[in-house]
PDB file of C-alpha atoms and ligand atoms in Angstrom:
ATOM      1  CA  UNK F   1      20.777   3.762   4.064  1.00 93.00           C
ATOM      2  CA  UNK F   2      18.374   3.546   1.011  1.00 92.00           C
ATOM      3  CA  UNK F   3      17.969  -0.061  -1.150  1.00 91.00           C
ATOM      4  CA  UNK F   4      18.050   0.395  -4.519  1.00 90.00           C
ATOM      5  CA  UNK F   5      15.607  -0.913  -6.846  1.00 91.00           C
ATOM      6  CA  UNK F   6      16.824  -3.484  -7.797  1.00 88.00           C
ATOM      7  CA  UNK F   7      17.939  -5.172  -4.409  1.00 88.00           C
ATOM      8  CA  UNK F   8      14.252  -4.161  -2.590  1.00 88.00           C
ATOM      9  CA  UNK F   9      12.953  -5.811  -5.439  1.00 89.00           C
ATOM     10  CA  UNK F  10      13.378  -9.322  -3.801  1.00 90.00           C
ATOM     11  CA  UNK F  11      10.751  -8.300  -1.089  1.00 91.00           C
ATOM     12  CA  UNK F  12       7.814  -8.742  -3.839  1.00 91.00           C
ATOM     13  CA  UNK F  13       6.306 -11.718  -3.599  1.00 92.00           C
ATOM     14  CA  UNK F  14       4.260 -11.194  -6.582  1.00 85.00           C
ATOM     15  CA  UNK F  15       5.877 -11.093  -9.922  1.00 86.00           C
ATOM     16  CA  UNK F  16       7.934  -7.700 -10.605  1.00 87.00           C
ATOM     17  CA  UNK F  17       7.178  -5.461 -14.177  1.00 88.00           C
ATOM     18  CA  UNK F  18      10.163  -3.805 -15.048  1.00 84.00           C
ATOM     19  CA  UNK F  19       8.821  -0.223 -14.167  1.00 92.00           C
ATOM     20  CA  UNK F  20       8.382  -1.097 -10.547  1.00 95.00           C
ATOM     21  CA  UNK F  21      11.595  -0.631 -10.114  1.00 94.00           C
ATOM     22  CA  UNK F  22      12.887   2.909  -8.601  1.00 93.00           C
ATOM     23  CA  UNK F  23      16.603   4.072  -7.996  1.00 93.00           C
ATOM     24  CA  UNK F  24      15.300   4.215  -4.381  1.00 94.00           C
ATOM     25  CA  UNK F  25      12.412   1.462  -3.456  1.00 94.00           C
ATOM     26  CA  UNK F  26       9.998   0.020  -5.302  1.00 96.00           C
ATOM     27  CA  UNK F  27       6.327   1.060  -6.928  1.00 97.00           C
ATOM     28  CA  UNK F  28       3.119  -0.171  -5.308  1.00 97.00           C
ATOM     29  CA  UNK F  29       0.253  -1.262  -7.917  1.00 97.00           C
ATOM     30  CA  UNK F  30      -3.279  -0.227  -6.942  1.00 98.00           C
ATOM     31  CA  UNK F  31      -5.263  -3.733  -7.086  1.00 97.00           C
ATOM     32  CA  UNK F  32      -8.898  -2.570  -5.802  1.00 98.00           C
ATOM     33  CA  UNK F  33     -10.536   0.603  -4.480  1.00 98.00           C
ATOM     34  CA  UNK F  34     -13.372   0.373  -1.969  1.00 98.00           C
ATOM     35  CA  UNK F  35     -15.953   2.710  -0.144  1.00 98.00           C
ATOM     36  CA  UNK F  36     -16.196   2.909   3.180  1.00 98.00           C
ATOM     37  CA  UNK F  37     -19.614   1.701   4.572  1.00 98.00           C
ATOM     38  CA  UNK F  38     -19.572   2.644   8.284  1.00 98.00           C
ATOM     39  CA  UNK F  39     -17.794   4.428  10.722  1.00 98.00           C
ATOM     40  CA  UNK F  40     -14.646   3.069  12.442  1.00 98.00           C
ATOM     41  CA  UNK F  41     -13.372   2.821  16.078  1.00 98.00           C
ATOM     42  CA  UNK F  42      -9.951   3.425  17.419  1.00 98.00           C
ATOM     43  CA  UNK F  43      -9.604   2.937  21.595  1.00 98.00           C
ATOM     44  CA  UNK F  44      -7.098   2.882  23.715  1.00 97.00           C
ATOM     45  CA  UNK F  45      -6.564  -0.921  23.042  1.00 94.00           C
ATOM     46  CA  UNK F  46      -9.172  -1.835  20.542  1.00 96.00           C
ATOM     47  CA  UNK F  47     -10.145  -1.131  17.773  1.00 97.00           C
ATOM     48  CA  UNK F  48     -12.891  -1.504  14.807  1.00 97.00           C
ATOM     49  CA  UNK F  49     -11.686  -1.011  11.105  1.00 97.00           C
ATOM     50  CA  UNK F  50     -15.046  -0.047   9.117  1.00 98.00           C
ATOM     51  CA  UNK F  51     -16.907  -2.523   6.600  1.00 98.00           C
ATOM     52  CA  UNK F  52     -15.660  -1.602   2.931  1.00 98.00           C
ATOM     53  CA  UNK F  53     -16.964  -2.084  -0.683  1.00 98.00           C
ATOM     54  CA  UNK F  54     -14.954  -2.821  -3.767  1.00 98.00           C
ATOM     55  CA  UNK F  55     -15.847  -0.603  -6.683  1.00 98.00           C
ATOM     56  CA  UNK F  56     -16.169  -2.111  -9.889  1.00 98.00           C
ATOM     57  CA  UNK F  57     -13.531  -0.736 -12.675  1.00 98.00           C
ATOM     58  CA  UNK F  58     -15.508   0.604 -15.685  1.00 97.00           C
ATOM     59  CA  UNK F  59     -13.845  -1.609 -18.170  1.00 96.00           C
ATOM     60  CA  UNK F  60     -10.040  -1.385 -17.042  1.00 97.00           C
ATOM     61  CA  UNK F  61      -9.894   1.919 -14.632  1.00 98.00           C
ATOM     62  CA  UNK F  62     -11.589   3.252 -12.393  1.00 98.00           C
ATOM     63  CA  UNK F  63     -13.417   6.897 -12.239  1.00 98.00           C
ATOM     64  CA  UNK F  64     -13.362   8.706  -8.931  1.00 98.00           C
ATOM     65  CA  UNK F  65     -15.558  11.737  -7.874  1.00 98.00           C
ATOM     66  CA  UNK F  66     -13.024  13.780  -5.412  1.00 98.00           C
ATOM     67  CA  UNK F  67     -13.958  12.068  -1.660  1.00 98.00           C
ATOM     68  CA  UNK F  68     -12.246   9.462   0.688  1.00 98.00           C
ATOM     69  CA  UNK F  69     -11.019   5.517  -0.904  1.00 98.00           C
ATOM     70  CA  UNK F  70      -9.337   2.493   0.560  1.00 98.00           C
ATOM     71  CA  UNK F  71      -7.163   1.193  -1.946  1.00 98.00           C
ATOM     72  CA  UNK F  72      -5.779  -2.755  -1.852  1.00 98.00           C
ATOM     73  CA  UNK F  73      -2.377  -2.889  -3.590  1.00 97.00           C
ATOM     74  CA  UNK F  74      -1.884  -5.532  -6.297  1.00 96.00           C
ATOM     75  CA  UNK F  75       1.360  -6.575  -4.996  1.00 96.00           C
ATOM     76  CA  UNK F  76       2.004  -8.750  -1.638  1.00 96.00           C
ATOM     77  CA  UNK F  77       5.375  -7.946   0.637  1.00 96.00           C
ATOM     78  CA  UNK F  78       7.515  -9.594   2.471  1.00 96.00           C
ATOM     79  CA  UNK F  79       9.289  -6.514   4.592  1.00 96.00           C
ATOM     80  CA  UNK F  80      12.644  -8.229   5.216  1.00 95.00           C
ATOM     81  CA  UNK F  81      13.511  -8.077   8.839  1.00 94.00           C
ATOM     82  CA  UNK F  82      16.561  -6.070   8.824  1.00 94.00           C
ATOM     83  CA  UNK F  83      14.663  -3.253   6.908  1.00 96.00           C
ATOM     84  CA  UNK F  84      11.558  -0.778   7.417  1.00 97.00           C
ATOM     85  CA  UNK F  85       9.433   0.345   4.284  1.00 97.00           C
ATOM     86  CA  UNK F  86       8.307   4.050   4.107  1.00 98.00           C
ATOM     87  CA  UNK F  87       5.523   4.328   1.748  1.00 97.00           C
ATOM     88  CA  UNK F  88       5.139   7.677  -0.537  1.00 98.00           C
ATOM     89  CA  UNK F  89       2.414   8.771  -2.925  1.00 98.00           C
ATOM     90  CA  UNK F  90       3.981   8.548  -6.465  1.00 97.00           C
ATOM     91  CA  UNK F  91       4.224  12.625  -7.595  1.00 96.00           C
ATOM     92  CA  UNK F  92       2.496  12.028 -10.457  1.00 97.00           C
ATOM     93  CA  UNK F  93      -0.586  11.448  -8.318  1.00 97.00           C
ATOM     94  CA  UNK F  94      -0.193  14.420  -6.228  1.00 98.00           C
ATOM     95  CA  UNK F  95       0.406  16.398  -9.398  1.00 98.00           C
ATOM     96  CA  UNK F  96      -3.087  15.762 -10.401  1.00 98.00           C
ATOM     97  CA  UNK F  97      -5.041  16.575  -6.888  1.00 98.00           C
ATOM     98  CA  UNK F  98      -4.940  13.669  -5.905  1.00 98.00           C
ATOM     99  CA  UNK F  99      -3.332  11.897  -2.167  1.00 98.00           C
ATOM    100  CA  UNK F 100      -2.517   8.965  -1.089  1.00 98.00           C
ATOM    101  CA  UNK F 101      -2.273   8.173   2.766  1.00 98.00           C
ATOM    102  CA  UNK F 102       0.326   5.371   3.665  1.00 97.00           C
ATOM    103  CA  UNK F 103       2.648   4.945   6.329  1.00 97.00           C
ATOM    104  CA  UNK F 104       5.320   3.014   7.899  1.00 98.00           C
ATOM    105  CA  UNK F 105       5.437  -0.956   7.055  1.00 98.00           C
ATOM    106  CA  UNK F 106       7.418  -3.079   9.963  1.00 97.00           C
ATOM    107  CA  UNK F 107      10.528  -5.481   9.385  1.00 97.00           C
ATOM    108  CA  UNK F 108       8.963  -8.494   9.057  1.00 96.00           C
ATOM    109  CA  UNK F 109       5.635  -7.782   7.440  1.00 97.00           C
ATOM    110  CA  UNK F 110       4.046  -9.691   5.011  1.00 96.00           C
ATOM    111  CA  UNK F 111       0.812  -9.080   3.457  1.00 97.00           C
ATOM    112  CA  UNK F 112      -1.143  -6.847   0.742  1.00 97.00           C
ATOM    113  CA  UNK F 113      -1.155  -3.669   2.641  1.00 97.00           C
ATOM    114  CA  UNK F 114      -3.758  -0.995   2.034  1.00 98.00           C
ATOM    115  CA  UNK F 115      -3.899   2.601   2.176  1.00 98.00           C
ATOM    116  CA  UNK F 116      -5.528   5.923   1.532  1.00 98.00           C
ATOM    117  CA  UNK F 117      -6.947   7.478  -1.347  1.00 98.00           C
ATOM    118  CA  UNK F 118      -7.642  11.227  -1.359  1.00 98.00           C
ATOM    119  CA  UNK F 119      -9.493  12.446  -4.512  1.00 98.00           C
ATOM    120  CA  UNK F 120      -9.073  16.354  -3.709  1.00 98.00           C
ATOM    121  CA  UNK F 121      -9.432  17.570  -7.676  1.00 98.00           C
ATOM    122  CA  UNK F 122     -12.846  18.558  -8.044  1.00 98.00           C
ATOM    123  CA  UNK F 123     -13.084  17.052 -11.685  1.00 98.00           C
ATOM    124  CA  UNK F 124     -12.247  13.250 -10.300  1.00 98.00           C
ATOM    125  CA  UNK F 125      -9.301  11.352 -11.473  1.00 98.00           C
ATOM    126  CA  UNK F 126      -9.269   8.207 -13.772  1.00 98.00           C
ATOM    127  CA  UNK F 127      -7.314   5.664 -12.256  1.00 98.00           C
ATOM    128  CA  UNK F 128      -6.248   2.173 -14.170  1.00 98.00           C
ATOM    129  CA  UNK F 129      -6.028  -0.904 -12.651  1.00 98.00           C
ATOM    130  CA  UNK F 130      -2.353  -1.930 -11.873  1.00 97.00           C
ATOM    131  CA  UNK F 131      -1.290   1.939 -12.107  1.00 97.00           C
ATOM    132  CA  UNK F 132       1.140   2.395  -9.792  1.00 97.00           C
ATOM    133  CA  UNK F 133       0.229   4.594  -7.323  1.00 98.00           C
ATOM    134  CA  UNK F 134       2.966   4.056  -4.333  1.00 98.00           C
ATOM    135  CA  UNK F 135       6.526   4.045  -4.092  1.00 97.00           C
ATOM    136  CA  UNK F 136       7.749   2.001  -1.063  1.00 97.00           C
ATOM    137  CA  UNK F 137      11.055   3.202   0.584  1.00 97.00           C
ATOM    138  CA  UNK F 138      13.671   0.386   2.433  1.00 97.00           C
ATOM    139  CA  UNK F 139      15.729   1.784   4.539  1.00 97.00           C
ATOM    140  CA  UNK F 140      18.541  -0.545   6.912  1.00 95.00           C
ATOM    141  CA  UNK F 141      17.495  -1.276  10.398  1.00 95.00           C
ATOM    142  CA  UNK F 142      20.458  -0.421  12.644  1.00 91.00           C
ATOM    143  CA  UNK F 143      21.505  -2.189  15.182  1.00 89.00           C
ATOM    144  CA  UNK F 144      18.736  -5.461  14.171  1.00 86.00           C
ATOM    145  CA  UNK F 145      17.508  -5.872  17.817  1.00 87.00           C
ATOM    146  CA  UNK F 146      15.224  -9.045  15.817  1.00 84.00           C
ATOM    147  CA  UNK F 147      11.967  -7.525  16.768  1.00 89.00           C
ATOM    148  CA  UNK F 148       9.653  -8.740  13.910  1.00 92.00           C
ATOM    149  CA  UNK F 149       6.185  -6.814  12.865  1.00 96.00           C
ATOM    150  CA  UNK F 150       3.409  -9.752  15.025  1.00 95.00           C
ATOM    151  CA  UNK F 151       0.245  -7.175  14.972  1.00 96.00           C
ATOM    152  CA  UNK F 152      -3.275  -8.147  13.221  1.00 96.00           C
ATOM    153  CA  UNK F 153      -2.658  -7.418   9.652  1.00 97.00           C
ATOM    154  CA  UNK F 154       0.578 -10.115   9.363  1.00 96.00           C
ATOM    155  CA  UNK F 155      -0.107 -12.084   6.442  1.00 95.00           C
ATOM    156  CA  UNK F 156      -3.405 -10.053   5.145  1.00 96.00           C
ATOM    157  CA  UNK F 157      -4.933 -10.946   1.859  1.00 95.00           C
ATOM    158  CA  UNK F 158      -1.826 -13.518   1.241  1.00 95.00           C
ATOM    159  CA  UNK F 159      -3.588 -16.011  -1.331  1.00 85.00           C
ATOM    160  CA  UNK F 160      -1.230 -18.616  -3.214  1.00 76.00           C
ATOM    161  CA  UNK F 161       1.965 -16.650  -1.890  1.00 76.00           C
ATOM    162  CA  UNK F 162       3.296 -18.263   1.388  1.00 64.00           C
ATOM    163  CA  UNK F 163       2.629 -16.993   4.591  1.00 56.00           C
TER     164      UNK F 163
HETATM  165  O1  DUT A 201       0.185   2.467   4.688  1.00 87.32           O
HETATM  166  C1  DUT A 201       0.397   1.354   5.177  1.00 87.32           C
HETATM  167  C2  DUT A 201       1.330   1.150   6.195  1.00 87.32           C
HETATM  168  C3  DUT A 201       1.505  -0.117   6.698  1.00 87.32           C
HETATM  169  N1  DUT A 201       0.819  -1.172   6.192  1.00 87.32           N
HETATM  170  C4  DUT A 201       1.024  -2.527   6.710  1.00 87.32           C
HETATM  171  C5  DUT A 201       2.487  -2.824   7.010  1.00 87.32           C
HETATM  172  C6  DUT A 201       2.608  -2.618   8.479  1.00 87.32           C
HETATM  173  O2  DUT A 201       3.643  -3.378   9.035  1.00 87.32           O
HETATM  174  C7  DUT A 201       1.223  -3.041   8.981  1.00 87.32           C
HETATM  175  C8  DUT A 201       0.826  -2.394  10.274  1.00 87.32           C
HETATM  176  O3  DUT A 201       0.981  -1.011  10.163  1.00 87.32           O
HETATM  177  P1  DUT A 201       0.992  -0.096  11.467  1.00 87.32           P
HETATM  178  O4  DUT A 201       1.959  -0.651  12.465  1.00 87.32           O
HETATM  179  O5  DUT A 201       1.126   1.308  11.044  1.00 87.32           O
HETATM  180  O6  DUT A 201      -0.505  -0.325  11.939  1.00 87.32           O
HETATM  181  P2  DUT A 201      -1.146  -0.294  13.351  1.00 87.32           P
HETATM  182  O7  DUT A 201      -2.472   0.288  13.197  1.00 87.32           O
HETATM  183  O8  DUT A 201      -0.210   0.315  14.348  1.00 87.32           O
HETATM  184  O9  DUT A 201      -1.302  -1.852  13.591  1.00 87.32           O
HETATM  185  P3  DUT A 201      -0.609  -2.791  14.686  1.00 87.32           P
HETATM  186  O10 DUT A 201      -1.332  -2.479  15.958  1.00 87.32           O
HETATM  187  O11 DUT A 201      -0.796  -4.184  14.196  1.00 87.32           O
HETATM  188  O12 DUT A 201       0.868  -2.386  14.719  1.00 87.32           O
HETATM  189  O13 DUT A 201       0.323  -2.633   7.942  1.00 87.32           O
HETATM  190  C9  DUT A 201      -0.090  -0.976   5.186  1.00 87.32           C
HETATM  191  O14 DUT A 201      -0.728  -1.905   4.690  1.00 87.32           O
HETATM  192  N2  DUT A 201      -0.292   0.277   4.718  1.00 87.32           N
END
């Protein structure tokens, strides 16, 4: 089962615009882009998640050659614990060459996740800041066994919102 909108709505803990809300989920605003600035490292238990730059936006958006981003979203979640986001590039982006990586967030996360950002069209993209670029997906855990998302990135880039 699928929240609508307006009910996955109370998992933002940063203050909702109106076209955030989807029938299904909610939209994801891209807050920063970065470059990467070394290599990462993924073991068998550890791992190393590679140094990254912000780009500055040229005024209010940003202008991408095609190549590889980390984005930061804008808006901090609080996954609720009886529910599991799935997180979909918005079409509009895919429309225009461009991808966005992003995968499963855990009942019981709470953070400003990041993800992917594939510029594939060779003339770049223009990309505002607070676009939204994301649209997250709750679906109903069933049967709740409890089991709560504990890994590194609980509580990530949480600033005045409460961890
Ligand atoms: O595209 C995504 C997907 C998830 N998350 C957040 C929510 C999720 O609960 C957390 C951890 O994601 P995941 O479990 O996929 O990461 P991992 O590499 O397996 O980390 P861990 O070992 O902490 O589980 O990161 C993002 O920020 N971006």
């Amino acid at each position: 089962m699928a929240l609508p909108g307006i009910y996955a709505a109370a998992s933002l803990l940063t203050s909702i615009v109106p076209d955030q809300i989807q029938p299904a989920g909610i939209d994801l605003r891209i807050g920063e882009i970065h470059v990467f600035q070394e290599h990462g490292f993924l073991g068998v238990r550890g791992r190393k998640i590679p140094t990254s730059k912000p780009l500055e936006p040229e005024g209010d958006k940003w202008l991408l050659k095609p190549g590889y981003y980390k984005i930061v979203f804008m808006d901090a979640i609080a996954i609720p614990s009886n529910a599991v986001g799935m997180c979909f590039p918005r079409s509009s982006l895919l429309r225009m060459g461009v991808m966005l990586g992003c995968a499963v967030w855990d009942p019981g996360y709470r953070g400003r996740g990041e993800a992917l950002l594939i510029v594939g069209n060779p003339h770049g993209v223009e990309i505002e800041v607070g676009a939204r670029v994301a649209q997250l997906v709750f679906i109903r855990v069933y049967p709740q066994l409890g089991e709560r998302y504990s890994g590194i990135y609980q509580g990530e880039r949480l600033a005045g919102e409460k961890i």
